[in-house]
mmCIF file of C-alpha atoms and ligand atoms in Angstrom:
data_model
loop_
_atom_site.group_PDB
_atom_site.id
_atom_site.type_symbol
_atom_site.label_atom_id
_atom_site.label_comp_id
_atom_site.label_asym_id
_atom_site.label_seq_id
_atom_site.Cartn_x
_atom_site.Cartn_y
_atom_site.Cartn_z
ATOM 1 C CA UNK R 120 80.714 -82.041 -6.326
ATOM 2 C CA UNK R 121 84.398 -81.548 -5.220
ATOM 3 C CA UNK R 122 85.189 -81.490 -1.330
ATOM 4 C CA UNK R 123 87.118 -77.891 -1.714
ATOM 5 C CA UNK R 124 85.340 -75.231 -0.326
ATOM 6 C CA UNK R 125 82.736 -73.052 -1.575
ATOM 7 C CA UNK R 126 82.927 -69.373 -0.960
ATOM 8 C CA UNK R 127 80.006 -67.141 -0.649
ATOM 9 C CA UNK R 128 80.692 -63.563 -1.147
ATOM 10 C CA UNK R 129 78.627 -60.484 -0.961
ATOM 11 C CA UNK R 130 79.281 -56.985 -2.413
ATOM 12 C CA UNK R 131 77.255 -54.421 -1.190
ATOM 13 C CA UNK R 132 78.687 -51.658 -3.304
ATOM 14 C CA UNK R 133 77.053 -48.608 -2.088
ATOM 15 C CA UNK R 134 74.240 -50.666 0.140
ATOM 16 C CA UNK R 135 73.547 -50.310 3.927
ATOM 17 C CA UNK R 136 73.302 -48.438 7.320
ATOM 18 C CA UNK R 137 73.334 -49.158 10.541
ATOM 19 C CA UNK R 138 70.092 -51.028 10.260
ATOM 20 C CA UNK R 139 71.584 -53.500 7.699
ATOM 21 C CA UNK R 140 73.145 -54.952 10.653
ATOM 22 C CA UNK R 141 69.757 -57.102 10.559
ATOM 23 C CA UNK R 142 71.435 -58.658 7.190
ATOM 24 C CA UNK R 143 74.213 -59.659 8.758
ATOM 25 C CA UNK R 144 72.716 -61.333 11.973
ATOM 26 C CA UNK R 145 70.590 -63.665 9.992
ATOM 27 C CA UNK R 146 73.141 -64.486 7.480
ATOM 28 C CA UNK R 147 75.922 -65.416 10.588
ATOM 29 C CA UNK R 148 72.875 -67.204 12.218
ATOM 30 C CA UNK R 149 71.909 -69.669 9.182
ATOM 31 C CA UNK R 150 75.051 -70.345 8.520
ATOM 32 C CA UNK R 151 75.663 -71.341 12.172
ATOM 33 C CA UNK R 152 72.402 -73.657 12.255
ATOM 34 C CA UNK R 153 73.579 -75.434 8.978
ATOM 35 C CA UNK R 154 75.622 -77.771 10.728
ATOM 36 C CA UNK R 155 76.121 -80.321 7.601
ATOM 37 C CA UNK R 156 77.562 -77.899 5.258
ATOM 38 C CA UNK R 157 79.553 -75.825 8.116
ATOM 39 C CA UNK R 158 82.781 -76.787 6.819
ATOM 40 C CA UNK R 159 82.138 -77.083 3.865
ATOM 41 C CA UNK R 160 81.638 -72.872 2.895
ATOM 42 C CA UNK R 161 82.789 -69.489 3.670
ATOM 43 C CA UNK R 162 80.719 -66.696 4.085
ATOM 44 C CA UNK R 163 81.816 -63.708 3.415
ATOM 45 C CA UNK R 164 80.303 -60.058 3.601
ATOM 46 C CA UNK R 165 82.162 -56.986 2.046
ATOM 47 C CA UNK R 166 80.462 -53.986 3.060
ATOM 48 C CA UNK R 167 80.565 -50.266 3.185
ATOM 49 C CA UNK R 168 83.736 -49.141 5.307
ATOM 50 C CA UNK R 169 81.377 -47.081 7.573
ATOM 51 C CA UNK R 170 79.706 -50.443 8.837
ATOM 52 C CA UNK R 171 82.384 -52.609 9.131
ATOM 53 C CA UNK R 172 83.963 -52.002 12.827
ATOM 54 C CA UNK R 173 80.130 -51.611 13.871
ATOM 55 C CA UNK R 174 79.109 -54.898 12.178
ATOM 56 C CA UNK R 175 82.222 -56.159 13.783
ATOM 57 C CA UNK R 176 81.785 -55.273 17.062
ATOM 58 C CA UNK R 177 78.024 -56.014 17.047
ATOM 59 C CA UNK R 178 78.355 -59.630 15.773
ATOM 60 C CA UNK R 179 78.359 -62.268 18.641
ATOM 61 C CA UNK R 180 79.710 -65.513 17.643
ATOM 62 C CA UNK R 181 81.044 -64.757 14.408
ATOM 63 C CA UNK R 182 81.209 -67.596 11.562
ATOM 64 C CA UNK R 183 81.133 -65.367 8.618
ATOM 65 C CA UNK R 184 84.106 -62.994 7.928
ATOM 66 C CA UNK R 185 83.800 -59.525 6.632
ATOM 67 C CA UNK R 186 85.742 -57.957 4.292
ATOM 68 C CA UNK R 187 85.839 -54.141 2.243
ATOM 69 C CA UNK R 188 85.373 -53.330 -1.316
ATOM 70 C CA UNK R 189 88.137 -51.176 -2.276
ATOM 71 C CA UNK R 190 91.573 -49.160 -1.055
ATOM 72 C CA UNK R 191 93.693 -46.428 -1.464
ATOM 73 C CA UNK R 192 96.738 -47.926 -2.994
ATOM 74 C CA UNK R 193 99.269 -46.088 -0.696
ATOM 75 C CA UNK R 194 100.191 -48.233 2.281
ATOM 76 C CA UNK R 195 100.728 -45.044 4.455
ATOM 77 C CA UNK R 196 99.046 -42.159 5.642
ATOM 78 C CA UNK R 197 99.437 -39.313 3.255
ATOM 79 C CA UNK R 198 97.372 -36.550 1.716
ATOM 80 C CA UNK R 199 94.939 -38.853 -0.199
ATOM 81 C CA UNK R 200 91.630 -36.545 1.063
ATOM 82 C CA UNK R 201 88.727 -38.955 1.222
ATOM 83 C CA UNK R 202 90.932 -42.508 0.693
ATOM 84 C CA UNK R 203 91.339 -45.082 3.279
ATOM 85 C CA UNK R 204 93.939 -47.611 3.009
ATOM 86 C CA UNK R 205 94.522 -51.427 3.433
ATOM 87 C CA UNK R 206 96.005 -50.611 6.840
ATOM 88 C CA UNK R 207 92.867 -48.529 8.164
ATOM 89 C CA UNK R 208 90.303 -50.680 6.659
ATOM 90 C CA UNK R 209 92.178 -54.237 8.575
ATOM 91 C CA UNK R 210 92.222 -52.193 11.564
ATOM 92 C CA UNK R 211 88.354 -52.019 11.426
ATOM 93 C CA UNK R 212 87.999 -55.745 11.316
ATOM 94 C CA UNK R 213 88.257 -56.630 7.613
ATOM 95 C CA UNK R 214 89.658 -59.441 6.390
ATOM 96 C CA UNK R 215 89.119 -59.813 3.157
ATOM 97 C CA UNK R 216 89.170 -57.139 0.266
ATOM 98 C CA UNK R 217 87.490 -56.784 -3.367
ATOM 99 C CA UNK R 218 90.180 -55.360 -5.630
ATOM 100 C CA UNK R 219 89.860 -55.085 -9.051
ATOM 101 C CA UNK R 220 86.071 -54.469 -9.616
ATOM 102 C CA UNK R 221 84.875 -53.197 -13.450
ATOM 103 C CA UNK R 222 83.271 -50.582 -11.247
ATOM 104 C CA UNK R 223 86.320 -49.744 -9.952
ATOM 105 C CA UNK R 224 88.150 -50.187 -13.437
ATOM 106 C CA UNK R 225 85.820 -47.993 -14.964
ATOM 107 C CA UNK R 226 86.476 -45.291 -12.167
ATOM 108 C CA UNK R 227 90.352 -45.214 -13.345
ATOM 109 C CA UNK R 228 91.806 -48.116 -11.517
ATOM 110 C CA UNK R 229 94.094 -49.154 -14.175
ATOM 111 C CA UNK R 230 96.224 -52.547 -13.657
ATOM 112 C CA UNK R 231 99.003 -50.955 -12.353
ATOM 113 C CA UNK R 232 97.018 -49.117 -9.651
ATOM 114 C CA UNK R 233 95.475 -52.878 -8.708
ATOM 115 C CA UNK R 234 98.458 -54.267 -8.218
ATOM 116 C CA UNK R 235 99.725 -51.340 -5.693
ATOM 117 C CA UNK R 236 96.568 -52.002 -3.851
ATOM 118 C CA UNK R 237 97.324 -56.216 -3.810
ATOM 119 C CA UNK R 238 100.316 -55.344 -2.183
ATOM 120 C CA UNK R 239 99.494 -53.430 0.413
ATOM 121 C CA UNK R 240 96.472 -55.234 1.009
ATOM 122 C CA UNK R 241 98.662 -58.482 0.900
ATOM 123 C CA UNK R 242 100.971 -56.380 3.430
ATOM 124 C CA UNK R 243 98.463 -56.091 5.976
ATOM 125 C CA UNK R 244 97.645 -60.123 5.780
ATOM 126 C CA UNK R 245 93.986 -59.460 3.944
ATOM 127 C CA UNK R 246 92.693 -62.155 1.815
ATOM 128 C CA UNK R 247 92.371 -60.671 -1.973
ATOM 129 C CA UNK R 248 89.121 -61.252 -4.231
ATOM 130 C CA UNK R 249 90.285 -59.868 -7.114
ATOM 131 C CA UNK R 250 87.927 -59.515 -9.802
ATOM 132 C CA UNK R 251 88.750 -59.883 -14.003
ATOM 133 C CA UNK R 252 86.244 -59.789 -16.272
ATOM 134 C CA UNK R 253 85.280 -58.497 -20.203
ATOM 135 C CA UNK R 254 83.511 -55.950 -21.318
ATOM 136 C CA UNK R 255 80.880 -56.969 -23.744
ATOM 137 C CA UNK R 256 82.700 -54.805 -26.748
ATOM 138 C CA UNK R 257 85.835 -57.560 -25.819
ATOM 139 C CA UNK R 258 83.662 -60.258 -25.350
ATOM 140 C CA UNK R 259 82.401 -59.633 -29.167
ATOM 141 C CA UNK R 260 85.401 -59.177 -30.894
ATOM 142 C CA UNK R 261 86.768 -62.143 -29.885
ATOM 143 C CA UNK R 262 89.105 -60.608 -26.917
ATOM 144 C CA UNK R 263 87.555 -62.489 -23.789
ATOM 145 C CA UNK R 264 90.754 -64.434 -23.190
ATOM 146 C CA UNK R 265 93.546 -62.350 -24.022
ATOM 147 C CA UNK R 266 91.812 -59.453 -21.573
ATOM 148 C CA UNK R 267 91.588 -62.052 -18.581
ATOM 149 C CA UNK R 268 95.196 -62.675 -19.269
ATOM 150 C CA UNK R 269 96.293 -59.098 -19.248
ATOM 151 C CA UNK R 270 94.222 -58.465 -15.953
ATOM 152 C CA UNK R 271 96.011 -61.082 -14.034
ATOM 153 C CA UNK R 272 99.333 -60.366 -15.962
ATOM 154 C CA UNK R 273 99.329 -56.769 -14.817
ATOM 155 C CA UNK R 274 98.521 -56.556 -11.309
ATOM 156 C CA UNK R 275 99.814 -60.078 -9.752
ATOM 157 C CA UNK R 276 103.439 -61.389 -10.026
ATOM 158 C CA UNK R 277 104.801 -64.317 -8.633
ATOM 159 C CA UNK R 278 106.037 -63.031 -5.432
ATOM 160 C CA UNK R 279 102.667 -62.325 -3.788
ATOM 161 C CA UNK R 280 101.539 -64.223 -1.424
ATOM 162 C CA UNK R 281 99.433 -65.990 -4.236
ATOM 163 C CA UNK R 282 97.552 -68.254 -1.713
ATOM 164 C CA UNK R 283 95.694 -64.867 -0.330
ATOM 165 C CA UNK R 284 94.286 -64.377 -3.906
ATOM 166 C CA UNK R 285 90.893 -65.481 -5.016
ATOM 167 C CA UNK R 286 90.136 -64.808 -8.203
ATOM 168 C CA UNK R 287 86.757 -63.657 -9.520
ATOM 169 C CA UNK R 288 85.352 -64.089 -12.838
ATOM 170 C CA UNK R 289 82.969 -61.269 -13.566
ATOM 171 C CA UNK R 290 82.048 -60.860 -16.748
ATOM 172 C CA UNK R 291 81.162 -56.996 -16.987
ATOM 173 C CA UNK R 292 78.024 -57.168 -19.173
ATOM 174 C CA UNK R 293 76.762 -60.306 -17.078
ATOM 175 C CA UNK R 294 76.660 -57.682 -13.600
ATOM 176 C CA UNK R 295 72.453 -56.527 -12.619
ATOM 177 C CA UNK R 296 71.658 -57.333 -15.675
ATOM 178 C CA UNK R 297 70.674 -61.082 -15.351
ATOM 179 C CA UNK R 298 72.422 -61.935 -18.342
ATOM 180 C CA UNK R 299 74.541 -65.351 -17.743
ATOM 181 C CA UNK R 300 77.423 -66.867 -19.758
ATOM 182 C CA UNK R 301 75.976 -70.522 -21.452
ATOM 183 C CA UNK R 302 77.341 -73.502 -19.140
ATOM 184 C CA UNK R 303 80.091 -74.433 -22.077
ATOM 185 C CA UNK R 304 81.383 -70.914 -22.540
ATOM 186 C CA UNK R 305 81.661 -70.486 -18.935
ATOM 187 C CA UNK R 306 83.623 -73.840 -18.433
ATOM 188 C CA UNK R 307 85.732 -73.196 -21.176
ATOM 189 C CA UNK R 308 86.634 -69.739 -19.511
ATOM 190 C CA UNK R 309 87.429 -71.319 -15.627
ATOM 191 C CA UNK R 310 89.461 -73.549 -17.285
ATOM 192 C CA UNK R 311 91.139 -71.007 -19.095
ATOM 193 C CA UNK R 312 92.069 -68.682 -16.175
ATOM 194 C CA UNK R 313 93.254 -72.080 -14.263
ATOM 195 C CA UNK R 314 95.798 -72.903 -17.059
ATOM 196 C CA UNK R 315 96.819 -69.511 -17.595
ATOM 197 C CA UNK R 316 97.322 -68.748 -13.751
ATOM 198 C CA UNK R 317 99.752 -72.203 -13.370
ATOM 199 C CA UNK R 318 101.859 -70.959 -17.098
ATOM 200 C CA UNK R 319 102.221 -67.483 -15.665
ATOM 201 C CA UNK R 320 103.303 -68.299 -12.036
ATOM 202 C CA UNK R 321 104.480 -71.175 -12.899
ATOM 203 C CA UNK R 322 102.489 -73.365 -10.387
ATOM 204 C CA UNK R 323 100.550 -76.954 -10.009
ATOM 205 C CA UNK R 324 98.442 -75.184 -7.718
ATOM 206 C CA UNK R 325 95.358 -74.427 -9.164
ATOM 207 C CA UNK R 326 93.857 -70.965 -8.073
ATOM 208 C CA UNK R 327 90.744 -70.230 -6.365
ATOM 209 C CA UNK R 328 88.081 -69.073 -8.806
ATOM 210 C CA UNK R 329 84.496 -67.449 -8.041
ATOM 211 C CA UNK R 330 82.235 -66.673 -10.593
ATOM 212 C CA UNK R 331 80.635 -63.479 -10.093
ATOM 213 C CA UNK R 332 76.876 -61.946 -12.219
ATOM 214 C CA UNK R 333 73.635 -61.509 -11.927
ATOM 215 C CA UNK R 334 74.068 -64.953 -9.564
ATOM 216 C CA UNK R 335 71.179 -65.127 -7.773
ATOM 217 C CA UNK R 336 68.336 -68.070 -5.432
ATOM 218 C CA UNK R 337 66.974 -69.666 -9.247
ATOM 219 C CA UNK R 338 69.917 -69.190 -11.255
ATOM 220 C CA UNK R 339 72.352 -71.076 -8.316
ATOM 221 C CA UNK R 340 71.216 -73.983 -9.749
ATOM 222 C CA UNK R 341 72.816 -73.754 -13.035
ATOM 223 C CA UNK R 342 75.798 -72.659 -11.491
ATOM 224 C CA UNK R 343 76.242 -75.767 -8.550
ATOM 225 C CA UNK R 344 76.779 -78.407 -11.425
ATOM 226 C CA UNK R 345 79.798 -76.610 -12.653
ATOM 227 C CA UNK R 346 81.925 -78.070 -9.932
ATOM 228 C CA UNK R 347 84.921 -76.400 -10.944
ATOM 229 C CA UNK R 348 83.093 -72.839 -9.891
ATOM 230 C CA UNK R 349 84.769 -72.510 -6.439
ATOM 231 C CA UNK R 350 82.010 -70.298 -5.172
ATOM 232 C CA UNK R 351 80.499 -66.836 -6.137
ATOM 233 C CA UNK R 352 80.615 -63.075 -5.850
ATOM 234 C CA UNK R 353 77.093 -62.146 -5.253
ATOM 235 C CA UNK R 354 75.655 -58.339 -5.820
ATOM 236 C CA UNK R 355 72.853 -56.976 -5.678
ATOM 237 C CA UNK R 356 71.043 -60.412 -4.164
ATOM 238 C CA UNK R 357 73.065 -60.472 -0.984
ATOM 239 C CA UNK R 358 71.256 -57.007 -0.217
ATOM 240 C CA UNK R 359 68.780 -59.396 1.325
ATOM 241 C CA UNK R 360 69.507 -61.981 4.376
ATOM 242 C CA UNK R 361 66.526 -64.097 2.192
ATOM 243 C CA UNK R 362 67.825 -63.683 -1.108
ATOM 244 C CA UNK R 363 71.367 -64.573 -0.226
ATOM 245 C CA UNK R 364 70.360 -67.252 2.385
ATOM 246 C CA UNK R 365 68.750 -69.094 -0.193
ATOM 247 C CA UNK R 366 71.459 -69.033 -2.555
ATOM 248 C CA UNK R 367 73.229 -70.875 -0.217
ATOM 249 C CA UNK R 368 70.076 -73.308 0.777
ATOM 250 C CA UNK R 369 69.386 -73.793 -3.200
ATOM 251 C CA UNK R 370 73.275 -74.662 -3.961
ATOM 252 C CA UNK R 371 73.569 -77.350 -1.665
ATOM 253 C CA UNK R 372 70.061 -78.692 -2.596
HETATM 254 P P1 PGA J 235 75.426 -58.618 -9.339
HETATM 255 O O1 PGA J 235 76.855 -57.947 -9.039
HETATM 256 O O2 PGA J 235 75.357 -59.905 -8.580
HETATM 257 O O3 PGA J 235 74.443 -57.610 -8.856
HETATM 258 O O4 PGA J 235 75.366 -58.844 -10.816
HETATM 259 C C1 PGA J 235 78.017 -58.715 -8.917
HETATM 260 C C2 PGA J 235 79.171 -57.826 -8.574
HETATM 261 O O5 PGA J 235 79.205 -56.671 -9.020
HETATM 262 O O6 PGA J 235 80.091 -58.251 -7.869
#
């Protein structure tokens, strides 16, 4: 195992109330009890914007961070009915931001529209996951590659603050369905996007990738001996303190 990092994220999506705050508590606690592998992970929990300035303001002691789903792409107010922007949603106490989800994709956001929302996410100093990932009609004729490449082609250039970008791998057929990529396939594509993301922005640095999918406490496993899998973009299983606490547990096992 590499010393980098390991993130753990969790997407909500539509998940939560008040009550959830439960979630949250247990997750921040276990990760402050589990002293050996403090600084070793970051915890991360993007939830609904109605809960985060109340999970924000609730949370004593705060070791995990919390971050939102989704934006507006206009950096100003304006007569977006229903939107919130990057602005609104740091002043609530996020810090990072999912951009770039195939949920989100297949609601309209088209590359261009990402790339507004990078930027004025990046504008208000919020740390981008920003998801790619294939459709299974791409993955079978052959295109897995060449769409990864246009996704990170068409909403990041060079001049971002490319440091504040994570990248996650999601492949779109592999999300609540419990249907995983084979350990080769999956190494071949991590390596991929790592290549591809120093050619494009011309860079030694190699970028921070997540794998995101049906990841759950038996499959994390599989997952830990792929050391170049900088951590994960967890679902439905971080719905539950248990399931994602012992994602974390089974990881470092
Ligand atoms: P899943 O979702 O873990 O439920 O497959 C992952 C995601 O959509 O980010």
């Amino acid at each position: 195992m590499t010393k980098k990092i390991k993130y753990f994220v969790g997407n909500w999506k539509m998940f939560g109330d008040f009550n959830s705050f439960k979630i949250i508590y247990k997750i921040n606690k276990f990760c402050a009890n589990s002293k050996k592998t403090l600084n070793k992970k970051k915890v991360v929990l993007c939830v609904p914007n109605t809960l985060l300035y109340y999970f924000k303001n609730k949370l004593k002691n705060k070791i995990i961070s919390l971050g939102a789903q989704n934006c507006h792409h206009n950096s100003n107010y304006g007569a977006f009915t229903g939107s919130i922007n990057a602005s609104m949603l740091k002043k609530t106490g996020a810090e990072y931001i999912i951009l770039g989800h195939s949920e989100n994709r297949a609601d309209g956001d088209t590359e261009k529209i990402i790339k507004k929302k990078i930027e004025s996410s990046l504008k208000q100093n919020l740390s981008i996951i920003f998801c790619i990932g294939e459709t299974l009609k791409q993955k079978n004729k052959g295109l897995t590659f060449s769409t990864l490449k246009k996704q990170i082609k068409g909403s990041i250039i060079k001049k971002f603050d490319l440091k504040k970008i994570i990248i996650a791998y999601e492949p779109v057929w592999s999300i609540g369905t419990n249907k995983i990529l084979k350990m080769n396939e999956l190494r071949k594509i991590i390596s991929f996007i790592n290549k591809e993301y120093k050619k494009i922005f011309k860079t030694k640095r190699s970028p921070t990738v997540l794998y995101g999918g049906s990841v759950n406490d038996k499959n994390i496993s599989f997952f830990s001996s792929i050391s170049e899998i900088d951590g994960f973009l967890v679902g439905g299983a971080s719905q539950s303190s248990k399931k994602f606490i012992d994602i974390i547990k089974n990881y470092y096992k």
